[in-house]
Amino acid sequence: MQGDWTLANYRRLQTQMTAMQTNGAELLSFSGLTALDTAGAALLVELIGVARAQQVAQHGDELTPAWRSLLATVAQALNQPETPTPAATSCTGDVLAGIGSTMLDLYANAIALLGFTGLCLQALATSLVHPSRWRLTAVVAQIEQTCLNAVPIVALLTFMVGAVVAFLGATVLADFGASIYTVDLVAFSFLREFGVLLTAILMAGRTASAFTAQIGSMKANEEIDAIRALGLDPMALLVLPRLLALLVAMPALTFIAMLSGMLGGALVCALSLQISPAMFLSLLQQDVSVRHFLVGIAKAPIFAFVIALIGCLEGFKVSGSAQSVGSHTTSSVVQSIFLVIVIDALAALFYMEMGW
């Protein structure tokens, strides 16, 4: 092997490689080599093989140290395994793969939610045993944000929905001469379902997203790591005040939603059906028992617990980027609304079977 094995002589060297291979690459001598660059080293590796090139790079006394280093580097680079060609996929396979991936994500989220629920219950039990650890100031501040600041939007929304329900009931029931039962329709719908469900959906969109954004921003700024470094428990410091505040806020807001919805229905009844407020209250007292109120208000703490857990859990899942904060905030709202509706449907089936 003689001459310059460089890029300038690349084509000529390629034509010589066939003759060299027939003469036996293992018997080649490197004493006549005068120049070597990366292109020439690649041709040498192709000619004598990766294993032989690595041996020459280690023990080739005929090569300078720089050439041996270059030959070893090129041999190592050309020794990388080939990337397997991806198998051809079909539309059906992609759909099934997507379904499988979604199911695995749902399973992982369910396991994470159950584990986080256990941590919250453990922190709550520890706080109950040690009253000195209660953070009343934080709880009161969260109650102000989650309850008092949400009263206007909850009252306005349920008032308008109550008016719409009463208007639809009056329109439909008038064909049967039963317009008087519009009072029962509004009362039953808001005491049992609409009051607590609309409030829970509003809290999922308003409060769960706020919890996720707040805790997520702290996670991104490494403030939660600083809390742990100070020997404090993030569950007791961040999660429990929000959880307890929402457990107080949801029943109160649900009660306000029930009153506002029935007030909107009473207004429509007074304007469209000539049912006076006194008659509305009389029919309400006569036909609707307290049981329906208790059935509706009993779901409020359950919804509050679920919304607070999901909002805080998604906040702890945030990584160190603004995009992660946004995606987990969206995820917390979607998960909260979905679980609220599922739990409400299961509760309705349970109440129906129990005859409540």
PDB file of N, CA, C and O in Angstrom, residues 53-79:
ATOM      1  N   ALA A  53      -8.754  -3.256  11.163  1.00  0.00           N
ATOM      2  CA  ALA A  53      -8.410  -1.842  11.289  1.00  0.00           C
ATOM      3  C   ALA A  53      -8.168  -1.467  12.747  1.00  0.00           C
ATOM      4  O   ALA A  53      -7.252  -0.694  13.060  1.00  0.00           O
ATOM      5  N   GLN A  54      -8.948  -2.030  13.650  1.00  0.00           N
ATOM      6  CA  GLN A  54      -8.732  -1.730  15.068  1.00  0.00           C
ATOM      7  C   GLN A  54      -7.420  -2.330  15.570  1.00  0.00           C
ATOM      8  O   GLN A  54      -6.727  -1.730  16.391  1.00  0.00           O
ATOM      9  N   GLN A  55      -7.061  -3.508  15.056  1.00  0.00           N
ATOM     10  CA  GLN A  55      -5.766  -4.090  15.430  1.00  0.00           C
ATOM     11  C   GLN A  55      -4.604  -3.240  14.919  1.00  0.00           C
ATOM     12  O   GLN A  55      -3.622  -2.998  15.634  1.00  0.00           O
ATOM     13  N   VAL A  56      -4.713  -2.794  13.654  1.00  0.00           N
ATOM     14  CA  VAL A  56      -3.659  -1.946  13.091  1.00  0.00           C
ATOM     15  C   VAL A  56      -3.548  -0.644  13.871  1.00  0.00           C
ATOM     16  O   VAL A  56      -2.443  -0.127  14.116  1.00  0.00           O
ATOM     17  N   ALA A  57      -4.699  -0.075  14.275  1.00  0.00           N
ATOM     18  CA  ALA A  57      -4.679   1.178  15.017  1.00  0.00           C
ATOM     19  C   ALA A  57      -4.006   1.012  16.378  1.00  0.00           C
ATOM     20  O   ALA A  57      -3.407   1.961  16.908  1.00  0.00           O
ATOM     21  N   GLN A  58      -4.054  -0.188  16.955  1.00  0.00           N
ATOM     22  CA  GLN A  58      -3.457  -0.408  18.262  1.00  0.00           C
ATOM     23  C   GLN A  58      -1.987  -0.825  18.167  1.00  0.00           C
ATOM     24  O   GLN A  58      -1.153  -0.409  18.980  1.00  0.00           O
ATOM     25  N   HIS A  59      -1.677  -1.657  17.162  1.00  0.00           N
ATOM     26  CA  HIS A  59      -0.327  -2.227  17.119  1.00  0.00           C
ATOM     27  C   HIS A  59       0.398  -1.969  15.802  1.00  0.00           C
ATOM     28  O   HIS A  59       1.408  -2.618  15.527  1.00  0.00           O
ATOM     29  N   GLY A  60      -0.108  -1.055  14.975  1.00  0.00           N
ATOM     30  CA  GLY A  60       0.535  -0.792  13.685  1.00  0.00           C
ATOM     31  C   GLY A  60       1.718   0.139  13.826  1.00  0.00           C
ATOM     32  O   GLY A  60       1.572   1.380  13.854  1.00  0.00           O
ATOM     33  N   ASP A  61       2.920  -0.446  13.911  1.00  0.00           N
ATOM     34  CA  ASP A  61       4.118   0.371  14.074  1.00  0.00           C
ATOM     35  C   ASP A  61       4.469   1.142  12.803  1.00  0.00           C
ATOM     36  O   ASP A  61       5.257   2.104  12.847  1.00  0.00           O
ATOM     37  N   GLU A  62       3.909   0.706  11.659  1.00  0.00           N
ATOM     38  CA  GLU A  62       4.219   1.382  10.409  1.00  0.00           C
ATOM     39  C   GLU A  62       3.470   2.695  10.254  1.00  0.00           C
ATOM     40  O   GLU A  62       3.784   3.477   9.354  1.00  0.00           O
ATOM     41  N   LEU A  63       2.464   2.935  11.093  1.00  0.00           N
ATOM     42  CA  LEU A  63       1.653   4.157  11.031  1.00  0.00           C
ATOM     43  C   LEU A  63       2.064   5.103  12.142  1.00  0.00           C
ATOM     44  O   LEU A  63       2.447   4.667  13.246  1.00  0.00           O
ATOM     45  N   THR A  64       1.956   6.371  11.857  1.00  0.00           N
ATOM     46  CA  THR A  64       2.233   7.387  12.881  1.00  0.00           C
ATOM     47  C   THR A  64       1.116   7.377  13.925  1.00  0.00           C
ATOM     48  O   THR A  64      -0.004   6.906  13.665  1.00  0.00           O
ATOM     49  N   PRO A  65       1.363   7.878  15.130  1.00  0.00           N
ATOM     50  CA  PRO A  65       0.303   7.914  16.153  1.00  0.00           C
ATOM     51  C   PRO A  65      -0.949   8.680  15.706  1.00  0.00           C
ATOM     52  O   PRO A  65      -2.068   8.285  16.035  1.00  0.00           O
ATOM     53  N   ALA A  66      -0.764   9.744  14.933  1.00  0.00           N
ATOM     54  CA  ALA A  66      -1.923  10.504  14.467  1.00  0.00           C
ATOM     55  C   ALA A  66      -2.766   9.675  13.507  1.00  0.00           C
ATOM     56  O   ALA A  66      -4.001   9.687  13.570  1.00  0.00           O
ATOM     57  N   TRP A  67      -2.102   8.931  12.609  1.00  0.00           N
ATOM     58  CA  TRP A  67      -2.848   8.104  11.657  1.00  0.00           C
ATOM     59  C   TRP A  67      -3.556   6.953  12.380  1.00  0.00           C
ATOM     60  O   TRP A  67      -4.662   6.587  12.038  1.00  0.00           O
ATOM     61  N   ARG A  68      -2.883   6.376  13.377  1.00  0.00           N
ATOM     62  CA  ARG A  68      -3.518   5.287  14.122  1.00  0.00           C
ATOM     63  C   ARG A  68      -4.745   5.780  14.878  1.00  0.00           C
ATOM     64  O   ARG A  68      -5.783   5.107  14.945  1.00  0.00           O
ATOM     65  N   SER A  69      -4.667   6.987  15.442  1.00  0.00           N
ATOM     66  CA  SER A  69      -5.823   7.562  16.134  1.00  0.00           C
ATOM     67  C   SER A  69      -6.969   7.825  15.162  1.00  0.00           C
ATOM     68  O   SER A  69      -8.142   7.552  15.451  1.00  0.00           O
ATOM     69  N   LEU A  70      -6.607   8.339  13.971  1.00  0.00           N
ATOM     70  CA  LEU A  70      -7.627   8.601  12.961  1.00  0.00           C
ATOM     71  C   LEU A  70      -8.267   7.296  12.494  1.00  0.00           C
ATOM     72  O   LEU A  70      -9.499   7.195  12.356  1.00  0.00           O
ATOM     73  N   LEU A  71      -7.470   6.276  12.282  1.00  0.00           N
ATOM     74  CA  LEU A  71      -7.987   4.986  11.826  1.00  0.00           C
ATOM     75  C   LEU A  71      -8.893   4.357  12.891  1.00  0.00           C
ATOM     76  O   LEU A  71      -9.937   3.774  12.575  1.00  0.00           O
ATOM     77  N   ALA A  72      -8.531   4.475  14.156  1.00  0.00           N
ATOM     78  CA  ALA A  72      -9.355   3.921  15.236  1.00  0.00           C
ATOM     79  C   ALA A  72     -10.707   4.649  15.325  1.00  0.00           C
ATOM     80  O   ALA A  72     -11.753   4.035  15.527  1.00  0.00           O
ATOM     81  N   THR A  73     -10.655   5.979  15.149  1.00  0.00           N
ATOM     82  CA  THR A  73     -11.895   6.743  15.221  1.00  0.00           C
ATOM     83  C   THR A  73     -12.843   6.383  14.084  1.00  0.00           C
ATOM     84  O   THR A  73     -14.055   6.187  14.283  1.00  0.00           O
ATOM     85  N   VAL A  74     -12.294   6.272  12.880  1.00  0.00           N
ATOM     86  CA  VAL A  74     -13.126   5.930  11.727  1.00  0.00           C
ATOM     87  C   VAL A  74     -13.674   4.512  11.861  1.00  0.00           C
ATOM     88  O   VAL A  74     -14.835   4.238  11.554  1.00  0.00           O
ATOM     89  N   ALA A  75     -12.840   3.578  12.329  1.00  0.00           N
ATOM     90  CA  ALA A  75     -13.301   2.197  12.509  1.00  0.00           C
ATOM     91  C   ALA A  75     -14.418   2.120  13.545  1.00  0.00           C
ATOM     92  O   ALA A  75     -15.399   1.390  13.369  1.00  0.00           O
ATOM     93  N   GLN A  76     -14.289   2.881  14.628  1.00  0.00           N
ATOM     94  CA  GLN A  76     -15.332   2.884  15.637  1.00  0.00           C
ATOM     95  C   GLN A  76     -16.635   3.476  15.097  1.00  0.00           C
ATOM     96  O   GLN A  76     -17.727   2.997  15.386  1.00  0.00           O
ATOM     97  N   ALA A  77     -16.509   4.533  14.278  1.00  0.00           N
ATOM     98  CA  ALA A  77     -17.701   5.156  13.710  1.00  0.00           C
ATOM     99  C   ALA A  77     -18.405   4.220  12.728  1.00  0.00           C
ATOM    100  O   ALA A  77     -19.641   4.160  12.690  1.00  0.00           O
ATOM    101  N   LEU A  78     -17.606   3.484  11.929  1.00  0.00           N
ATOM    102  CA  LEU A  78     -18.211   2.577  10.955  1.00  0.00           C
ATOM    103  C   LEU A  78     -18.681   1.271  11.584  1.00  0.00           C
ATOM    104  O   LEU A  78     -19.339   0.471  10.915  1.00  0.00           O
ATOM    105  N   ASN A  79     -18.364   1.058  12.848  1.00  0.00           N
ATOM    106  CA  ASN A  79     -18.775  -0.171  13.532  1.00  0.00           C
ATOM    107  C   ASN A  79     -20.133  -0.039  14.206  1.00  0.00           C
ATOM    108  O   ASN A  79     -20.564  -0.945  14.906  1.00  0.00           O
TER     109      ASN A  79
END
